[in-house]
CSV table of C-alpha atoms and ligand atoms in Angstrom, one decimal:
chain,number,residue,atom,x,y,z
E,6,MET,CA,-60.5,-20.5,-113.1
E,7,ILE,CA,-60.0,-23.1,-110.0
E,8,GLU,CA,-59.7,-25.7,-112.7
E,9,LEU,CA,-56.9,-24.1,-113.9
E,10,VAL,CA,-55.5,-23.9,-110.3
E,11,HIS,CA,-55.7,-27.9,-110.3
E,12,SER,CA,-54.1,-28.4,-113.7
E,13,VAL,CA,-51.4,-26.1,-112.5
E,14,ASP,CA,-50.9,-27.6,-109.4
E,15,ARG,CA,-50.8,-31.0,-111.0
E,16,LEU,CA,-48.3,-29.9,-113.8
E,17,LEU,CA,-45.9,-28.8,-110.7
E,18,THR,CA,-46.6,-31.7,-108.6
E,19,HIS,CA,-45.3,-33.8,-111.9
E,20,ALA,CA,-42.4,-31.7,-112.4
E,21,ASP,CA,-41.5,-31.8,-108.9
E,22,LYS,CA,-41.3,-35.5,-109.5
E,23,VAL,CA,-39.2,-35.8,-112.5
E,24,ARG,CA,-36.4,-33.1,-111.9
E,25,ARG,CA,-33.1,-33.5,-110.8
E,26,LEU,CA,-32.7,-29.7,-109.6
E,27,ASP,CA,-33.8,-28.5,-105.9
E,28,VAL,CA,-35.2,-25.4,-105.9
E,29,ARG,CA,-34.5,-23.0,-103.5
E,30,ALA,CA,-35.4,-19.2,-102.3
E,31,ASN,CA,-33.5,-16.2,-101.7
E,32,ALA,CA,-35.0,-14.9,-98.8
E,33,ASP,CA,-33.7,-12.5,-96.0
E,34,THR,CA,-37.1,-12.0,-93.5
E,35,PRO,CA,-39.4,-14.2,-91.7
E,36,GLU,CA,-42.2,-13.3,-94.3
E,37,ASP,CA,-40.0,-14.0,-97.5
E,38,ALA,CA,-38.9,-17.4,-96.2
E,39,ALA,CA,-42.9,-18.2,-95.4
E,40,ARG,CA,-43.9,-17.1,-98.6
E,41,ALA,CA,-40.8,-19.1,-100.3
E,42,LEU,CA,-42.2,-21.8,-98.6
E,43,GLY,CA,-46.1,-21.4,-99.9
E,44,PHE,CA,-44.4,-21.4,-103.3
E,45,GLY,CA,-42.9,-24.7,-102.7
E,46,ALA,CA,-39.2,-24.1,-102.1
E,47,GLN,CA,-37.3,-26.3,-100.3
E,48,GLY,CA,-35.0,-24.5,-98.8
E,49,ILE,CA,-33.5,-20.8,-98.6
E,50,GLY,CA,-30.1,-20.8,-101.0
E,51,LEU,CA,-29.3,-17.1,-100.1
E,52,CYS,CA,-30.3,-15.0,-97.2
E,53,ARG,CA,-28.7,-11.9,-97.6
E,54,THR,CA,-27.8,-9.8,-94.2
E,55,GLU,CA,-26.6,-6.3,-95.3
E,56,HIS,CA,-30.1,-5.1,-94.9
E,57,MET,CA,-29.8,-6.2,-91.2
E,58,PHE,CA,-27.5,-3.5,-90.6
E,59,LEU,CA,-29.4,-0.7,-91.8
E,60,GLY,CA,-32.5,1.1,-90.7
E,61,SER,CA,-31.7,2.2,-86.8
E,62,ARG,CA,-28.8,-0.2,-86.4
E,63,ARG,CA,-26.7,2.2,-88.8
E,64,ALA,CA,-25.5,3.8,-85.3
E,65,LEU,CA,-24.2,0.7,-84.4
E,66,ILE,CA,-22.3,0.4,-87.5
E,67,GLU,CA,-21.0,4.0,-87.0
E,68,ARG,CA,-19.9,3.0,-83.7
E,69,VAL,CA,-17.9,0.4,-85.2
E,70,ILE,CA,-16.3,2.9,-87.9
E,71,LEU,CA,-15.4,5.1,-85.3
E,72,SER,CA,-13.9,2.9,-82.7
E,73,GLU,CA,-10.5,1.2,-82.5
E,74,GLU,CA,-10.1,-2.6,-82.9
E,75,GLY,CA,-9.7,-4.1,-79.5
E,76,THR,CA,-11.8,-1.3,-77.6
E,77,SER,CA,-14.4,-1.9,-75.4
E,78,ASP,CA,-16.4,0.5,-77.6
E,79,ARG,CA,-15.8,-1.4,-80.4
E,80,GLN,CA,-16.6,-5.0,-78.9
E,81,GLU,CA,-20.0,-3.4,-77.5
E,82,ALA,CA,-21.3,-2.0,-80.7
E,83,PHE,CA,-20.6,-5.9,-81.9
E,84,ASP,CA,-22.4,-7.2,-79.0
E,85,ALA,CA,-25.3,-5.4,-79.6
E,86,LEU,CA,-25.4,-6.4,-83.5
E,87,GLU,CA,-24.9,-9.8,-82.6
E,88,ALA,CA,-27.9,-10.0,-80.0
E,89,LEU,CA,-30.1,-8.5,-82.9
E,90,GLN,CA,-28.7,-10.9,-85.6
E,91,LYS,CA,-29.6,-14.0,-83.5
E,92,ASP,CA,-32.9,-12.6,-83.0
E,93,ASP,CA,-32.9,-12.4,-87.2
E,94,PHE,CA,-31.9,-15.7,-87.8
E,95,LYS,CA,-33.9,-17.5,-85.1
E,96,LYS,CA,-36.5,-16.1,-86.4
E,97,ILE,CA,-35.9,-17.1,-89.7
E,98,LEU,CA,-34.4,-20.9,-89.1
E,99,LYS,CA,-37.9,-21.4,-87.5
E,100,GLU,CA,-39.7,-20.7,-90.4
E,101,MET,CA,-37.7,-23.0,-92.1
E,102,ASP,CA,-37.9,-25.9,-89.8
E,103,GLY,CA,-36.4,-29.0,-91.3
E,104,LYS,CA,-34.9,-27.3,-94.3
E,105,PRO,CA,-32.0,-25.7,-95.0
E,106,MET,CA,-30.7,-21.8,-94.8
E,107,THR,CA,-27.9,-20.4,-96.2
E,108,VAL,CA,-26.5,-17.2,-94.3
E,109,ARG,CA,-24.3,-15.3,-96.7
E,110,LEU,CA,-22.2,-13.5,-94.5
E,111,ILE,CA,-22.2,-10.0,-94.7
E,112,ASP,CA,-21.1,-8.5,-98.2
E,113,PRO,CA,-21.7,-4.4,-97.9
E,114,PRO,CA,-20.2,-2.5,-101.0
E,115,LEU,CA,-18.8,-0.1,-98.2
E,116,HIS,CA,-20.3,3.1,-100.1
E,117,GLU,CA,-23.5,1.7,-99.3
E,118,PHE,CA,-23.0,1.9,-95.5
E,119,LEU,CA,-20.6,4.8,-95.1
E,120,PRO,CA,-22.1,8.4,-95.3
E,121,ASP,CA,-21.7,10.0,-98.3
E,122,LEU,CA,-18.6,11.7,-98.9
E,123,THR,CA,-19.4,14.9,-100.2
E,124,ASP,CA,-22.6,15.7,-97.9
E,125,LEU,CA,-19.9,14.9,-95.0
E,126,GLU,CA,-17.3,17.6,-96.6
E,127,VAL,CA,-19.7,20.2,-96.9
E,128,LYS,CA,-21.5,19.8,-93.4
E,129,VAL,CA,-18.2,20.0,-91.9
E,130,ALA,CA,-17.2,23.0,-93.8
E,131,VAL,CA,-20.5,25.0,-93.4
E,132,ALA,CA,-20.3,24.1,-89.7
E,133,LYS,CA,-16.3,25.5,-89.6
E,134,ALA,CA,-17.5,28.5,-91.9
E,135,THR,CA,-20.4,29.5,-89.4
E,136,ASP,CA,-19.5,28.7,-85.5
E,137,GLY,CA,-15.5,28.6,-86.0
E,138,LYS,CA,-15.3,25.0,-86.0
E,139,ALA,CA,-17.3,21.5,-86.9
E,140,ASP,CA,-18.6,18.7,-84.4
E,141,GLU,CA,-16.3,16.3,-83.2
E,142,LYS,CA,-17.9,13.4,-84.3
E,143,ASP,CA,-18.1,14.8,-87.9
E,144,GLU,CA,-14.8,15.3,-88.1
E,145,ARG,CA,-13.7,11.8,-87.0
E,146,MET,CA,-16.4,10.5,-89.4
E,147,LEU,CA,-14.9,12.5,-92.2
E,148,GLU,CA,-11.5,11.4,-91.3
E,149,ALA,CA,-13.1,8.0,-91.3
E,150,VAL,CA,-15.1,8.2,-94.8
E,151,ARG,CA,-12.0,9.8,-96.6
E,152,ARG,CA,-9.8,6.8,-95.4
E,153,MET,CA,-12.3,4.1,-96.7
E,154,HIS,CA,-13.3,6.1,-100.0
E,155,GLU,CA,-13.0,3.8,-102.9
E,156,SER,CA,-13.3,4.5,-106.5
E,157,ASN,CA,-14.7,1.0,-107.2
E,158,PRO,CA,-16.4,-0.4,-104.2
E,159,MET,CA,-17.9,-3.0,-105.9
E,160,LEU,CA,-14.5,-4.4,-106.7
E,161,GLY,CA,-13.0,-3.1,-103.4
E,162,LEU,CA,-13.1,-3.7,-99.7
E,163,ARG,CA,-16.1,-6.2,-99.9
E,164,GLY,CA,-17.1,-9.9,-99.1
E,165,VAL,CA,-14.4,-11.6,-97.4
E,166,ARG,CA,-12.0,-9.0,-97.6
E,167,LEU,CA,-13.9,-6.9,-95.2
E,168,GLY,CA,-14.6,-9.8,-93.0
E,169,ILE,CA,-10.5,-10.3,-92.7
E,170,TYR,CA,-9.9,-6.6,-92.6
E,171,LEU,CA,-12.6,-6.4,-89.8
E,172,PRO,CA,-12.2,-9.3,-87.1
E,173,GLY,CA,-15.0,-9.8,-85.5
E,174,LEU,CA,-17.6,-8.9,-87.9
E,175,PHE,CA,-17.9,-12.2,-89.5
E,176,THR,CA,-17.7,-14.1,-86.4
E,177,LEU,CA,-20.3,-11.9,-84.6
E,178,GLN,CA,-22.5,-13.1,-87.4
E,179,ILE,CA,-21.2,-17.0,-87.1
E,180,ARG,CA,-21.9,-16.7,-82.9
E,181,ALA,CA,-25.1,-15.5,-83.8
E,182,LEU,CA,-26.6,-18.1,-86.0
E,183,VAL,CA,-25.4,-20.9,-84.3
E,184,ASP,CA,-26.5,-19.7,-81.1
E,185,ALA,CA,-29.9,-19.3,-83.1
E,186,ALA,CA,-29.5,-23.1,-84.1
E,187,VAL,CA,-28.9,-24.5,-80.8
E,188,GLU,CA,-31.6,-22.6,-78.8
E,189,LEU,CA,-33.9,-23.9,-81.3
E,190,LYS,CA,-32.5,-27.5,-81.2
E,191,LYS,CA,-33.2,-27.0,-77.4
E,192,GLU,CA,-36.6,-25.9,-78.3
E,193,GLY,CA,-37.1,-29.5,-80.1
E,194,ALA,CA,-36.8,-27.7,-83.9
E,195,ASP,CA,-34.9,-28.7,-86.7
E,196,PRO,CA,-32.7,-25.9,-88.1
E,197,HIS,CA,-30.4,-26.5,-90.5
E,198,PRO,CA,-28.0,-23.4,-91.0
E,199,GLU,CA,-25.2,-23.1,-93.6
E,200,ILE,CA,-22.6,-20.5,-93.7
E,201,MET,CA,-21.5,-19.0,-96.9
E,202,VAL,CA,-18.7,-16.8,-97.5
E,203,PRO,CA,-19.1,-14.1,-100.3
E,204,LEU,CA,-16.6,-13.0,-102.8
E,205,VAL,CA,-13.9,-15.6,-102.4
E,206,GLY,CA,-11.1,-15.4,-104.7
E,207,SER,CA,-8.4,-17.6,-102.9
E,208,VAL,CA,-8.4,-20.4,-100.8
E,209,SER,CA,-6.4,-18.6,-98.1
E,210,GLU,CA,-9.5,-16.5,-97.7
E,211,LEU,CA,-12.0,-19.2,-97.4
E,212,ALA,CA,-9.6,-21.4,-95.0
E,213,HIS,CA,-9.0,-18.3,-92.6
E,214,ILE,CA,-12.8,-17.8,-92.3
E,215,ARG,CA,-13.7,-21.4,-92.3
E,216,SER,CA,-11.2,-22.2,-89.2
E,217,GLU,CA,-13.0,-19.2,-87.0
E,218,ALA,CA,-16.4,-20.9,-87.9
E,219,GLU,CA,-14.9,-24.0,-87.4
E,220,GLN,CA,-14.1,-23.0,-83.9
E,221,ILE,CA,-16.9,-21.1,-83.0
E,222,VAL,CA,-19.3,-24.2,-84.1
E,223,ALA,CA,-17.4,-26.6,-81.9
E,224,GLU,CA,-17.6,-24.5,-78.9
E,225,LYS,CA,-21.3,-23.8,-79.4
E,226,THR,CA,-22.9,-27.2,-80.5
E,227,ASN,CA,-20.9,-29.0,-77.7
E,228,GLY,CA,-23.5,-31.8,-77.0
E,229,TYR,CA,-26.0,-31.0,-79.7
E,230,ASP,CA,-26.1,-32.7,-83.2
E,231,LEU,CA,-26.3,-29.9,-85.1
E,232,ASP,CA,-24.5,-29.7,-88.7
E,233,VAL,CA,-23.7,-26.7,-89.7
E,234,GLN,CA,-22.1,-26.5,-93.3
E,235,ILE,CA,-19.3,-24.1,-94.6
E,236,GLY,CA,-19.4,-22.9,-97.9
E,237,ALA,CA,-18.3,-20.0,-100.7
E,238,MET,CA,-19.9,-18.1,-103.4
E,239,ILE,CA,-18.4,-18.5,-106.5
E,240,GLU,CA,-18.4,-14.8,-108.1
E,241,LEU,CA,-15.2,-14.5,-109.3
E,242,PRO,CA,-13.6,-15.9,-112.2
E,243,ARG,CA,-10.2,-17.0,-110.4
E,244,ALA,CA,-12.6,-18.8,-108.0
E,245,ALA,CA,-14.3,-20.5,-110.6
E,246,ILE,CA,-10.7,-21.7,-112.1
E,247,THR,CA,-9.4,-22.7,-108.9
E,248,ALA,CA,-12.4,-24.5,-107.5
E,249,GLU,CA,-10.3,-27.8,-107.1
E,250,THR,CA,-8.5,-25.7,-104.6
E,251,LEU,CA,-11.1,-24.1,-102.6
E,252,ALA,CA,-13.3,-27.1,-102.6
E,253,GLU,CA,-10.7,-28.4,-100.0
E,254,GLU,CA,-12.3,-26.0,-97.8
E,255,ALA,CA,-15.9,-26.4,-98.9
E,256,ASP,CA,-18.8,-28.3,-98.0
E,257,PHE,CA,-20.7,-26.5,-101.0
E,258,PHE,CA,-20.7,-23.6,-103.5
E,259,SER,CA,-23.2,-21.4,-104.8
E,260,PHE,CA,-22.6,-19.3,-107.9
E,261,GLY,CA,-23.2,-16.0,-107.3
E,262,THR,CA,-23.8,-14.9,-111.1
E,263,ASN,CA,-24.4,-11.4,-110.5
E,264,ASP,CA,-21.3,-10.5,-109.4
E,265,LEU,CA,-19.8,-13.5,-111.9
E,266,THR,CA,-21.4,-11.5,-114.9
E,267,GLN,CA,-20.0,-8.1,-113.7
E,268,THR,CA,-16.2,-9.6,-113.2
E,269,VAL,CA,-16.5,-11.8,-116.5
E,270,TRP,CA,-17.8,-9.5,-118.9
E,271,GLY,CA,-16.9,-6.2,-116.9
E,272,PHE,CA,-20.1,-4.4,-117.1
E,273,SER,CA,-20.9,-2.7,-114.2
E,274,ARG,CA,-23.7,-3.9,-112.0
E,275,ASP,CA,-24.8,-0.4,-110.7
E,276,ASP,CA,-24.9,0.8,-114.0
E,277,VAL,CA,-27.4,-1.8,-115.9
E,278,GLU,CA,-30.4,0.1,-114.9
E,279,GLY,CA,-28.4,3.1,-116.4
E,280,VAL,CA,-28.2,4.4,-120.2
E,281,PHE,CA,-25.2,3.1,-121.7
E,282,ILE,CA,-24.9,-0.1,-120.5
E,283,PRO,CA,-28.5,-1.5,-121.3
E,284,LYS,CA,-28.1,-0.1,-124.8
E,285,TYR,CA,-24.7,-1.4,-125.4
E,286,ILE,CA,-26.0,-4.8,-124.8
E,287,GLU,CA,-29.0,-4.4,-126.8
E,288,GLU,CA,-27.1,-3.1,-130.1
E,289,GLN,CA,-24.0,-4.6,-129.7
E,290,ILE,CA,-23.9,-8.0,-127.4
E,291,PHE,CA,-27.3,-10.3,-128.1
E,292,GLY,CA,-30.3,-8.3,-127.3
E,293,VAL,CA,-30.4,-10.4,-124.2
E,294,SER,CA,-28.9,-8.7,-120.7
E,295,PRO,CA,-26.1,-11.8,-119.7
E,296,PHE,CA,-27.4,-10.1,-116.2
E,297,GLU,CA,-31.0,-11.7,-117.0
E,298,THR,CA,-30.0,-14.9,-119.0
E,299,ILE,CA,-26.8,-16.8,-118.5
E,300,ASP,CA,-24.4,-16.0,-121.5
E,301,GLN,CA,-23.4,-19.2,-122.0
E,302,HIS,CA,-20.4,-19.0,-123.7
E,303,GLY,CA,-18.6,-16.9,-121.0
E,304,VAL,CA,-19.9,-16.8,-117.4
E,305,GLY,CA,-21.8,-20.4,-118.2
E,306,ARG,CA,-18.5,-21.6,-119.0
E,307,LEU,CA,-17.2,-20.6,-116.0
E,308,VAL,CA,-19.8,-22.3,-114.0
E,309,GLN,CA,-19.3,-25.5,-116.3
E,310,GLU,CA,-15.8,-25.5,-115.6
E,311,GLY,CA,-16.1,-24.7,-111.6
E,312,VAL,CA,-18.6,-27.5,-111.5
E,313,GLU,CA,-16.2,-29.8,-112.7
E,314,ARG,CA,-13.0,-28.8,-111.1
E,315,ALA,CA,-14.9,-28.7,-107.6
E,316,ARG,CA,-16.1,-32.4,-108.0
E,317,SER,CA,-12.7,-33.4,-109.3
E,318,THR,CA,-11.5,-33.2,-105.8
E,319,LYS,CA,-14.9,-33.5,-104.3
E,320,PRO,CA,-17.3,-35.6,-106.0
E,321,ASP,CA,-20.4,-34.9,-103.9
E,322,ILE,CA,-19.9,-31.3,-103.1
E,323,LYS,CA,-23.3,-29.4,-103.3
E,324,LEU,CA,-23.6,-26.8,-106.2
E,325,GLY,CA,-25.8,-24.2,-106.3
E,326,VAL,CA,-26.7,-20.8,-107.9
E,327,CYS,CA,-28.4,-17.7,-106.4
E,328,GLY,CA,-27.7,-15.0,-108.5
E,329,GLU,CA,-31.1,-13.7,-110.6
E,330,HIS,CA,-30.2,-17.0,-113.1
E,331,GLY,CA,-31.6,-19.3,-110.6
E,332,GLY,CA,-34.9,-17.8,-111.4
E,333,ASP,CA,-34.8,-17.5,-115.4
E,334,PRO,CA,-35.9,-20.4,-117.3
E,335,ASP,CA,-33.0,-20.6,-119.8
E,336,SER,CA,-30.5,-20.1,-117.4
E,337,ILE,CA,-32.2,-22.7,-115.3
E,338,ARG,CA,-32.2,-25.6,-118.4
E,339,PHE,CA,-28.3,-24.5,-118.4
E,340,PHE,CA,-27.8,-25.5,-114.9
E,341,HIS,CA,-29.7,-28.6,-115.5
E,342,GLN,CA,-27.4,-29.1,-118.1
E,343,VAL,CA,-24.0,-28.7,-116.1
E,344,GLY,CA,-25.1,-30.7,-113.1
E,345,LEU,CA,-26.2,-28.0,-110.2
E,346,ASP,CA,-27.6,-29.5,-107.4
E,347,TYR,CA,-30.1,-26.9,-106.8
E,348,VAL,CA,-31.2,-23.2,-108.1
E,349,SER,CA,-32.1,-20.7,-105.7
E,350,CYS,CA,-34.4,-17.6,-106.6
E,351,SER,CA,-36.7,-14.9,-105.6
E,352,PRO,CA,-39.8,-16.5,-103.8
E,353,PHE,CA,-42.4,-15.6,-106.4
E,354,ARG,CA,-39.9,-17.1,-109.1
E,355,VAL,CA,-40.1,-20.6,-107.1
E,356,PRO,CA,-43.0,-22.4,-109.3
E,357,VAL,CA,-41.3,-21.1,-112.2
E,358,ALA,CA,-38.2,-22.7,-111.4
E,359,ARG,CA,-39.8,-26.1,-110.2
E,360,LEU,CA,-41.7,-26.1,-113.5
E,361,GLU,CA,-38.4,-25.6,-115.7
E,362,ALA,CA,-36.6,-28.0,-113.7
E,363,GLY,CA,-38.9,-30.5,-114.5
E,364,ARG,CA,-39.4,-29.4,-118.2
E,365,SER,CA,-35.3,-29.4,-118.7
E,366,ALA,CA,-35.1,-33.5,-116.7
E,367,VAL,CA,-38.1,-34.4,-119.2
E,368,LEU,CA,-36.0,-33.1,-122.1
E,369,ASP,CA,-32.7,-34.8,-121.1
A,411,PEP,C1,-24.4,-12.4,-106.8
A,411,PEP,O1,-23.6,-12.2,-107.2
A,411,PEP,O2,-24.7,-13.4,-107.8
A,411,PEP,C2,-25.0,-12.8,-105.4
A,411,PEP,C3,-26.3,-13.4,-105.5
A,411,PEP,O3,-24.9,-12.4,-104.7
A,411,PEP,P1,-25.2,-10.7,-104.6
A,411,PEP,O4,-26.3,-10.1,-105.9
A,411,PEP,O5,-25.9,-10.3,-102.9
A,411,PEP,O6,-24.2,-9.5,-104.7
A,412,MG,MG1,-22.3,-11.3,-105.5
């Protein structure tokens, strides 16, 4: 058994020597970050931040939803979230000392954050029928949820769109991240935070967030040698086919092939675990789900085109992938061929990705 472990280690060491692709991990807790490092990850390619707003922090989100822009109530909720986020980021950055950590600004489909509309309607109706009136907070929440209700939340007010429509949300995260990194710098550590903007479709969206981020970075890193890269996820077809323009505002791109597959094929990500879509894919498409292995003739072409367009503007722009495909061997081979710089995958898939990246280099 011990010999087997040594053989695998030797194989991985050899793969590391020859591979061109870097391998990062998708991690959003210090525990996952430590696990990723243990498996040989060279950084975090995707730190999702949505879960950091759930649990006991939901109350703060409710305060944001129920408050008006510019009010002290809204600001207090943002301030409390910023302090919590700073702590979240500091712990992970500390774990990743010396290695890059890409923080994806919050990208919640609204329905996952709002209370359920039907539940609220029933609650308010029952209260009115029994007591003659409903709780005032419930009524206000019902009104807010009705206002924000969307038929297709995955194609709605998410990602950068929410960041623009809810001023203060992205900025609290950026402030928290940069503060955490500056504090670590002061303590002698070597943090490498990167800010990633989700669901970008147009250069004006990216420019908007970039300019806010640059201001915060300039203000907070004053006197500290801290490089904070700002980039975008490429997860909409429009982003891929305008990558040469988006590249003007980006230090890096990461292909979000989960959403890109959804938007290219028009299959709902929310239903890939259901009955119809998997059956249809198996029987009518190729048997292999395009959500698992990159569909080279559709999604893959867009990735390739995005790479070429981005590099036509910025030859040294850093390009990676952080969708599920980043841990799939066949897809990794494809990413190697189109010339990405890194793949990012679940910590447990890091050894597989290292091996496949090495194999791809040898097979060239
Ligand atoms: C993606 O869309 O590929 C991605 C990595 O982001 P998420 O899965 O969080 O939408
Ligand atoms: Mg996505």
